[in-house]
PDB file of C-alpha atoms in Angstrom:
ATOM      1  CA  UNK A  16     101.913 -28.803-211.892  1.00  0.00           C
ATOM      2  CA  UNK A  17      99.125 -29.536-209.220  1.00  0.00           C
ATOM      3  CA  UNK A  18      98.731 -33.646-211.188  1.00  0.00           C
ATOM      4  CA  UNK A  19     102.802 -33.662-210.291  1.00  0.00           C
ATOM      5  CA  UNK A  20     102.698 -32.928-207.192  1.00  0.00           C
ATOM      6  CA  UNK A  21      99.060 -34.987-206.683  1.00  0.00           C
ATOM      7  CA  UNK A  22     101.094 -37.892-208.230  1.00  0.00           C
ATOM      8  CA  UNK A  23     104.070 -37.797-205.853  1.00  0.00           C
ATOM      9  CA  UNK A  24     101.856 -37.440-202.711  1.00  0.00           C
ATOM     10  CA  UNK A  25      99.550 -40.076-204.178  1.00  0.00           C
ATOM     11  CA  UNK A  26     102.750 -42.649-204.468  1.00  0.00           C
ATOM     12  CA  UNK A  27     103.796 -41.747-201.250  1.00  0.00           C
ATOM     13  CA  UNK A  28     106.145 -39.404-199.284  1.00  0.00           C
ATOM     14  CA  UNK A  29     107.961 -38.492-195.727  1.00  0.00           C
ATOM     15  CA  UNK A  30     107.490 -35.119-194.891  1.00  0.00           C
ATOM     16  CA  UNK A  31     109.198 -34.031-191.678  1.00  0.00           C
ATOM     17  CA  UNK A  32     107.588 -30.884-189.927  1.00  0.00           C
ATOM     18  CA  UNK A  33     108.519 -29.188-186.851  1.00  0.00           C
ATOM     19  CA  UNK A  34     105.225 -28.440-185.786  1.00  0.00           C
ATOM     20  CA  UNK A  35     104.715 -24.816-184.562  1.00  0.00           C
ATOM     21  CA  UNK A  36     103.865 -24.195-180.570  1.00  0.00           C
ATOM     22  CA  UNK A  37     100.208 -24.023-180.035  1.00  0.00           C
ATOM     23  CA  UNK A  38      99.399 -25.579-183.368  1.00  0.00           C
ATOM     24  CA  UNK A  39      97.473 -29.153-182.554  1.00  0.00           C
ATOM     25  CA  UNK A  40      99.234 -32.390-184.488  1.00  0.00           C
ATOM     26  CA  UNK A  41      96.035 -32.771-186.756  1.00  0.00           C
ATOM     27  CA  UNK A  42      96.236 -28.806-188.024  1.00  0.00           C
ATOM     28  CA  UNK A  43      99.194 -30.033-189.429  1.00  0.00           C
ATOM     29  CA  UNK A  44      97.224 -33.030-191.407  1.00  0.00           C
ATOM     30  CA  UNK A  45      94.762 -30.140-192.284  1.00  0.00           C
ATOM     31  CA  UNK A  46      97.083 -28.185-193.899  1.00  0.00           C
ATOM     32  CA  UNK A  47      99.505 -30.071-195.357  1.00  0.00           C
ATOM     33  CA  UNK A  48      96.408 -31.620-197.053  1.00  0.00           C
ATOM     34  CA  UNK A  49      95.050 -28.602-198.332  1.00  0.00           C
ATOM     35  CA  UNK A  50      98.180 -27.893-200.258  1.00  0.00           C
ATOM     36  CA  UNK A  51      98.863 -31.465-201.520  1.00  0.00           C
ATOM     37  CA  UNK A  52      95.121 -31.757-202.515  1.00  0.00           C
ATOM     38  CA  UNK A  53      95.315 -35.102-201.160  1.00  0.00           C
ATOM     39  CA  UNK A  54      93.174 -36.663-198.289  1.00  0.00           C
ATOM     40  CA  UNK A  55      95.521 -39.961-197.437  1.00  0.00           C
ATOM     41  CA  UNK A  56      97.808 -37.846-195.124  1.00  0.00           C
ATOM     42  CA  UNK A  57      98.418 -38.522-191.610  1.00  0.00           C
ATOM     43  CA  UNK A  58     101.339 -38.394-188.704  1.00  0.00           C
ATOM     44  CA  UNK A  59     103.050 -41.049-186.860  1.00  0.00           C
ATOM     45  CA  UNK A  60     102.518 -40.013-183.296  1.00  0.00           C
ATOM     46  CA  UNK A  61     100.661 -36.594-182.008  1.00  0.00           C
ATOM     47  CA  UNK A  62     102.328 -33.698-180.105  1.00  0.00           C
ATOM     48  CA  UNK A  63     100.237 -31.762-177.867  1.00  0.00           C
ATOM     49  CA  UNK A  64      99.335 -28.154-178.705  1.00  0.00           C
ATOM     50  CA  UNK A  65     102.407 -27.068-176.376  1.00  0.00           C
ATOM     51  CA  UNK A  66     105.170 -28.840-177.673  1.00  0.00           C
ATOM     52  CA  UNK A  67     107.181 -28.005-181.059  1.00  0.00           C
ATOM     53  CA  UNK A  68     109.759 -30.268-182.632  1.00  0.00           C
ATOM     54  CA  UNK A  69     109.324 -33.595-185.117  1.00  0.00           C
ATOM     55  CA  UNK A  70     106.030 -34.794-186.826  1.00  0.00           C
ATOM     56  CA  UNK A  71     106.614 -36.930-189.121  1.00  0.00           C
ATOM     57  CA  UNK A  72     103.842 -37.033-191.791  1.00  0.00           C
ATOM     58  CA  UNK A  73     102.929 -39.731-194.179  1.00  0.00           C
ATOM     59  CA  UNK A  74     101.235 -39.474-197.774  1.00  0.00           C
ATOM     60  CA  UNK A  75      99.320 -41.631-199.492  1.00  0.00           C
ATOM     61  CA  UNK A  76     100.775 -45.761-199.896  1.00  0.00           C
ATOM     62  CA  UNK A  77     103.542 -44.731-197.159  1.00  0.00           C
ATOM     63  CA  UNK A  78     100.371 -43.944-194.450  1.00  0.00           C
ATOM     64  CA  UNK A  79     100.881 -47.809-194.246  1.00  0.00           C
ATOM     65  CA  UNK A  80     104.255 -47.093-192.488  1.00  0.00           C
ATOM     66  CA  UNK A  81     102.530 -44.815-190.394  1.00  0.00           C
ATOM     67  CA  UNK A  82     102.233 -47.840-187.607  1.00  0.00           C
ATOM     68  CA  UNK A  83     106.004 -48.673-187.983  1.00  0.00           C
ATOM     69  CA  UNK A  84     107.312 -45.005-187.486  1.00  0.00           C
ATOM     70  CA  UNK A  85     104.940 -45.034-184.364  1.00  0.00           C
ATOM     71  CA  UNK A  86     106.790 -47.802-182.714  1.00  0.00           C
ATOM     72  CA  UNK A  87     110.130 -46.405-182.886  1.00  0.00           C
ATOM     73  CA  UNK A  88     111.984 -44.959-180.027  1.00  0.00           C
ATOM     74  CA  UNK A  89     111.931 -40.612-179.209  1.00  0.00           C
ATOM     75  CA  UNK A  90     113.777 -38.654-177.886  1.00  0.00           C
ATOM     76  CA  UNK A  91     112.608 -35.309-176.557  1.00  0.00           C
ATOM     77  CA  UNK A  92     113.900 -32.325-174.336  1.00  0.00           C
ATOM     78  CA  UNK A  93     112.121 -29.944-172.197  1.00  0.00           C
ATOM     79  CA  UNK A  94     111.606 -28.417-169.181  1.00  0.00           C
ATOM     80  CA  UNK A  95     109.937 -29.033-165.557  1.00  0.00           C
ATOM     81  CA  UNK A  96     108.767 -26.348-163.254  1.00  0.00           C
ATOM     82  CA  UNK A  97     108.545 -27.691-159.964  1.00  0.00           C
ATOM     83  CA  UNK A  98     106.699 -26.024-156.709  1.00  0.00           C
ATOM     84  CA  UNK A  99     103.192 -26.770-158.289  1.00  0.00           C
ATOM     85  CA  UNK A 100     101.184 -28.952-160.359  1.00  0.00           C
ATOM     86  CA  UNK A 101      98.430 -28.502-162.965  1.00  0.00           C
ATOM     87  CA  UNK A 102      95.626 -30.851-163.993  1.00  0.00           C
ATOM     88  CA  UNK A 103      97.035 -31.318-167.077  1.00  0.00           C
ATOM     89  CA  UNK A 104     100.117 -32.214-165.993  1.00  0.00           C
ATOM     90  CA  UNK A 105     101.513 -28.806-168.685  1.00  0.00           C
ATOM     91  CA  UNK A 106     100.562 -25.277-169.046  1.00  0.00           C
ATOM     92  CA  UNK A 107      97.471 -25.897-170.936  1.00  0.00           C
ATOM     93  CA  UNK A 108      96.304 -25.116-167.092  1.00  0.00           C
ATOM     94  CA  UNK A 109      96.834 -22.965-164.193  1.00  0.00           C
ATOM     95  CA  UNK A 110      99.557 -24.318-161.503  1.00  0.00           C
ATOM     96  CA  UNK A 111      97.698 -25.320-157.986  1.00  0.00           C
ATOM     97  CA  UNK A 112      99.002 -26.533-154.907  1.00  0.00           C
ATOM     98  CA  UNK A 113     102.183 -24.274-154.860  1.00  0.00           C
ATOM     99  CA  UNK A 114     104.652 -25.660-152.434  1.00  0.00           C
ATOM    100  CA  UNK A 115     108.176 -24.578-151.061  1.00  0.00           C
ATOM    101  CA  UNK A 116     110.740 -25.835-153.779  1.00  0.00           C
ATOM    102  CA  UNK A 117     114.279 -23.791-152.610  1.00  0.00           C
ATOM    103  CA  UNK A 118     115.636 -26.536-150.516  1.00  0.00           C
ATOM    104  CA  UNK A 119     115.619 -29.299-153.189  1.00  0.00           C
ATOM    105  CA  UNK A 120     119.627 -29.765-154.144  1.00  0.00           C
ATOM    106  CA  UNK A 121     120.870 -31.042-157.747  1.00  0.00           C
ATOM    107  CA  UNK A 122     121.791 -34.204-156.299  1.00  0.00           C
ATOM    108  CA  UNK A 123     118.515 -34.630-154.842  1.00  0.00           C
ATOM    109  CA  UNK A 124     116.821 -33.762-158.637  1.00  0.00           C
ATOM    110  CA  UNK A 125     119.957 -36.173-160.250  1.00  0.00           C
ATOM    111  CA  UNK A 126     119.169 -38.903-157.683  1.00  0.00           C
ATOM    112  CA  UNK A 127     115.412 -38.663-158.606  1.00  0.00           C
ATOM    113  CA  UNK A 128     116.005 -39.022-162.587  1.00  0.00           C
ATOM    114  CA  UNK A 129     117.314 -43.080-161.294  1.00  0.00           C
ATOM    115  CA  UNK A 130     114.138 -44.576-160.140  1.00  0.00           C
ATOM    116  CA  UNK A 131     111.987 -43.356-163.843  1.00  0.00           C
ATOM    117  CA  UNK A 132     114.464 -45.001-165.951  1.00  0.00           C
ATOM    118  CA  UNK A 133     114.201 -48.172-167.208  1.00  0.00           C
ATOM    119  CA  UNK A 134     111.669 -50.176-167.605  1.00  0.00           C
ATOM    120  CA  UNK A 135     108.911 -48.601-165.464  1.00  0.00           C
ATOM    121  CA  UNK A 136     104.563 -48.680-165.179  1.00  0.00           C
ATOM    122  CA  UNK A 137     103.495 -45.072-166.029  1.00  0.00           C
ATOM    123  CA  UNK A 138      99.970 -43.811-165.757  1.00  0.00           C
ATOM    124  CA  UNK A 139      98.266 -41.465-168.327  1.00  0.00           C
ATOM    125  CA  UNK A 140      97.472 -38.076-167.779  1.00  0.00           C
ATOM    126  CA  UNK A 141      93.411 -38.308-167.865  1.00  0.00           C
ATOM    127  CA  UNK A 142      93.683 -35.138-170.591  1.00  0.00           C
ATOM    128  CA  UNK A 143      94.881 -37.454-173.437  1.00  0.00           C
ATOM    129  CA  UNK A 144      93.531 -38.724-176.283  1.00  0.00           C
ATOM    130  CA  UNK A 145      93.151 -42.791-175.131  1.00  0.00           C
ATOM    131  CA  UNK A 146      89.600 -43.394-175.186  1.00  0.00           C
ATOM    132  CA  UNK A 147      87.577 -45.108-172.621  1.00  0.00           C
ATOM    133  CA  UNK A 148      84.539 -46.497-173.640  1.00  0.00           C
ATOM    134  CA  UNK A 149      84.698 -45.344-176.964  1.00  0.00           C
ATOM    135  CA  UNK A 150      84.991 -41.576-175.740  1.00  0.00           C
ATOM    136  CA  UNK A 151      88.183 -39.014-175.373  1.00  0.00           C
ATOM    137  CA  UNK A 152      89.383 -39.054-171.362  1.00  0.00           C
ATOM    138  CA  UNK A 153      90.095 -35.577-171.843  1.00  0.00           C
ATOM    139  CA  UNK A 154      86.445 -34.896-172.855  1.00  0.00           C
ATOM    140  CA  UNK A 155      85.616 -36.623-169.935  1.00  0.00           C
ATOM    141  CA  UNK A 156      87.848 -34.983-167.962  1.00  0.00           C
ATOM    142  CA  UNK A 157      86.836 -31.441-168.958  1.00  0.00           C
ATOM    143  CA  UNK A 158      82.618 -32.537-167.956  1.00  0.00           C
ATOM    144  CA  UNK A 159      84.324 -33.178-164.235  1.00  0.00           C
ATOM    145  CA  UNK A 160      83.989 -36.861-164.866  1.00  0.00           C
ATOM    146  CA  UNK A 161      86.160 -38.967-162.758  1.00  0.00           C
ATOM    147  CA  UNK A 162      88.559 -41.304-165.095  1.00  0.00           C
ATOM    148  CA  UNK A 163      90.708 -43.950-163.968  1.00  0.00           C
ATOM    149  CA  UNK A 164      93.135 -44.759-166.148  1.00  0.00           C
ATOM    150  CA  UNK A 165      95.900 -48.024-165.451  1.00  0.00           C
ATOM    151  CA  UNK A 166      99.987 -47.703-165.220  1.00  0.00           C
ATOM    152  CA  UNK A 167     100.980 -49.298-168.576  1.00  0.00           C
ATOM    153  CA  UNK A 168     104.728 -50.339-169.118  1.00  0.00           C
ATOM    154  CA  UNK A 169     107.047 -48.258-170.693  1.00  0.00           C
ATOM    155  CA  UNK A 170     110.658 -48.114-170.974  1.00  0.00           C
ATOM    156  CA  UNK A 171     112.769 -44.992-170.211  1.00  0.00           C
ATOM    157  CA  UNK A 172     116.284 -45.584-171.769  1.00  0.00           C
ATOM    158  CA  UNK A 173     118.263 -42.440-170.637  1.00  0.00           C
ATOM    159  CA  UNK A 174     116.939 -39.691-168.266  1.00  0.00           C
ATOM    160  CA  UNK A 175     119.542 -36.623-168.147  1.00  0.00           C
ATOM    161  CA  UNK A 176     119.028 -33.524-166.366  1.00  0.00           C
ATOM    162  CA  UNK A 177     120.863 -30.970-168.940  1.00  0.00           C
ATOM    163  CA  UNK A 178     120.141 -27.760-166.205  1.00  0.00           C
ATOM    164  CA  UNK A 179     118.664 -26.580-163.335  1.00  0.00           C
ATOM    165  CA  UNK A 180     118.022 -22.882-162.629  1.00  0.00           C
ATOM    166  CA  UNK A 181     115.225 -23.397-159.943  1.00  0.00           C
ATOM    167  CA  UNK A 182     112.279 -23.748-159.650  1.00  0.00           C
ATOM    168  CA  UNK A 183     112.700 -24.719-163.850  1.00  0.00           C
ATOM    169  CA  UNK A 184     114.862 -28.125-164.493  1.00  0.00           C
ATOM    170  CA  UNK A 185     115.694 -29.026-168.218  1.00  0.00           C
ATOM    171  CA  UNK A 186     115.905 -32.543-169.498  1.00  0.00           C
ATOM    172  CA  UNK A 187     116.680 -34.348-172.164  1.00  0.00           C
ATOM    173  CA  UNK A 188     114.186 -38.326-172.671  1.00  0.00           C
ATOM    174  CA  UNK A 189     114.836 -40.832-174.500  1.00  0.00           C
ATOM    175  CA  UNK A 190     112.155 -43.405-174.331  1.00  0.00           C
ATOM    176  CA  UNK A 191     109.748 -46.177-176.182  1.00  0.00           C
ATOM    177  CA  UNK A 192     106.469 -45.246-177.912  1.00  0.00           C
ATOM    178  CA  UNK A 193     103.027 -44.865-175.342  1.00  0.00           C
ATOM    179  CA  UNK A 194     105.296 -42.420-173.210  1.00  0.00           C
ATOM    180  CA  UNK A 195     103.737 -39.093-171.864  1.00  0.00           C
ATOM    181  CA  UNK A 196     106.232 -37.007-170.942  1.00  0.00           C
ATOM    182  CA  UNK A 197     103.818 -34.804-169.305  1.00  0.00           C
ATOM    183  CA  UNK A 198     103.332 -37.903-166.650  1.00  0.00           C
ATOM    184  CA  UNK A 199     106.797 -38.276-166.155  1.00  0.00           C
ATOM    185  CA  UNK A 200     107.374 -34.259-165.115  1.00  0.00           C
ATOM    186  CA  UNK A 201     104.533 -34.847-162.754  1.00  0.00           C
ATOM    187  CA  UNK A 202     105.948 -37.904-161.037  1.00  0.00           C
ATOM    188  CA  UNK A 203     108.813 -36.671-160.851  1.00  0.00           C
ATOM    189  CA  UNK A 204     107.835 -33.734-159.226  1.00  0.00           C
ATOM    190  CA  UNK A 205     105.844 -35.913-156.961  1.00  0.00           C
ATOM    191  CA  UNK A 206     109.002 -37.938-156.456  1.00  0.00           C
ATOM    192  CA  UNK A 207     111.022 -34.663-155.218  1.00  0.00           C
ATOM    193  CA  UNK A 208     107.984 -33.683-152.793  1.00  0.00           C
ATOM    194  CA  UNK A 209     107.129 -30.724-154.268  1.00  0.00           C
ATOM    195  CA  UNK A 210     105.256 -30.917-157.308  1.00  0.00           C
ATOM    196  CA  UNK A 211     105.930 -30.296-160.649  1.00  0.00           C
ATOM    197  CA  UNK A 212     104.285 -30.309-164.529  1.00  0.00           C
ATOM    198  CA  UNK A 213     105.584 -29.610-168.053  1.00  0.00           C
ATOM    199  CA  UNK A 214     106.440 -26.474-168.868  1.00  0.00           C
ATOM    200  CA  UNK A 215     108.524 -26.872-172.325  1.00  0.00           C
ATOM    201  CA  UNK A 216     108.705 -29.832-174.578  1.00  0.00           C
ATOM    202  CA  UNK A 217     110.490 -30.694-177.970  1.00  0.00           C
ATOM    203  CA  UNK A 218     110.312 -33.850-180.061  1.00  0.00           C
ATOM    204  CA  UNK A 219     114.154 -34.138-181.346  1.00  0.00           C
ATOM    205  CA  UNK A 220     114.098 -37.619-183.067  1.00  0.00           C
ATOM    206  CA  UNK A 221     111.897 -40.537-183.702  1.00  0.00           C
ATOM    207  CA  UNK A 222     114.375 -43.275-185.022  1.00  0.00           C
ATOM    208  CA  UNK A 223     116.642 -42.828-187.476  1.00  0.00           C
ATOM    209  CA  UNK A 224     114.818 -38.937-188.238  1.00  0.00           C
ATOM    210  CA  UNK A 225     115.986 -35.738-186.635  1.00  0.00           C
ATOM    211  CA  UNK A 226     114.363 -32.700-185.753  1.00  0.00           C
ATOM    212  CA  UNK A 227     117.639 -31.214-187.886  1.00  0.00           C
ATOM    213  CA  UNK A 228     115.763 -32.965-190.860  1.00  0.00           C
ATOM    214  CA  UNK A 229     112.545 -31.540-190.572  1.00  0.00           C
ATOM    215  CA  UNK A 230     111.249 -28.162-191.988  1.00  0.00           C
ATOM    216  CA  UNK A 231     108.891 -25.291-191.056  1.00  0.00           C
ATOM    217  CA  UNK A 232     104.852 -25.406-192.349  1.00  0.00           C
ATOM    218  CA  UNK A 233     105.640 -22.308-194.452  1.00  0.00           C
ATOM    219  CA  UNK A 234     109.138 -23.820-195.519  1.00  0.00           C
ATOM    220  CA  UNK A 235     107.282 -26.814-197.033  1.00  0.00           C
ATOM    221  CA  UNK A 236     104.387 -24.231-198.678  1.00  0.00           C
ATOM    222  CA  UNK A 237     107.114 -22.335-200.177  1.00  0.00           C
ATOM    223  CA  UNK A 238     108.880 -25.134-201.885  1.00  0.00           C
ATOM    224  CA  UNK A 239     105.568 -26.332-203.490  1.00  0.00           C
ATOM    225  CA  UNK A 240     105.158 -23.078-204.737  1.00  0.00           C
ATOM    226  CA  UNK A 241     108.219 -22.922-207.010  1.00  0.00           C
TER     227      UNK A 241
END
């Protein structure tokens, strides 16, 4: 049974996950490897620890789509706490710099959604993965370093505000590859004058797959187990 399954991996599959909250994109790879008994596995853009929702995870010969799933557009939904802002931009820190949020109106947070869709120049939160002379600019980050990192371009295609229930503002994204939605909450808490980070995200499709596709880590264990 384990050469069949080793055989199928080997050829290639698409496994959809919808990676667990607090597990990291790569314990994911880790496990899903372990089971397959395959090391040609990887995923076709990371979620941080805090988010849940689509990973899309490549096996063997398809790893050589991973670059064209990467590319494709997302769509996400979440949630942004305003009245403070973290260093991380989520809650894998403490909020700081707590500010009065009660006056803000829904029009104003509506109004605000305009000028971060499109195509816009976003800058990267400096606890992310992009490497800066060869090194992590979250490990630098985390040593106190200072890290400049530039606005790339990215394009926002729709930017909805699905509820507000103050000081917490849910969203739904839907935008091209090399956006942080963490950046976005904090501009656009910046952009309301009162701060705000990421308090809730969910990948929901990358391209043509769905999150409605995609199946638990113990889901996928079971069915190799029958």
């Amino acid at each position: 049974m384990e050469r069949i399954y080793k055989n199928k991996y080997d050829e290639g599959q698409v496994i959809l996950i919808d990676k667990p909250m607090e597990w990291t994109s790569f314990d994911v790879i880790r496990k899903i490897r372990n089971l397959i008994k395959i090391k040609k596995v990887g995923h076709a853009g990371t979620l941080d620890p805090l988010a849940t929702g689509l990973l899309i995870v490549c096996t063997g010969r398809f790893t050589k789509k991973i670059n064209e799933y990467m590319a494709r557009e997302k769509e996400y939904t979440g949630t942004i706490t305003i009245g403070a802002v973290t260093p991380t931009y989520d809650l894998e820190s403490e909020p700081i710099d707590l500010k009065e949020y009660a006056h803000i109106t829904p029009e104003q947070i509506r109004e605000a959604t305009k000028q971060f869709t499109g195509e816009i120049m976003q800058v990267p939160p400096i606890h992310s993965a992009i490497k800066v002379d060869g090194k992590r600019v979250y490990e630098l980050a985390r040593k106190g370093k200072e890290v400049k990192l530039d606005a790339r371009p990215i394009t926002i295609k729709e930017f909805e505000i699905t509820s507000i229930d103050l000081p917490k503002i849910d969203f739904r994204v839907v935008c091209s590859t090399g956006t942080y939605i963490r950046s976005l909450a904090n501009d656009f808490g910046a952009a309301l004058g009162c701060g705000g980070y990421l308090s809730k995200l969910c990948r929901t499709r990358i391209g043509e797959f769905t999150l409605d596709q995609a199946e638990s880590i113990s889901s996928f264990e079971a069915k190799l187990e029958i």
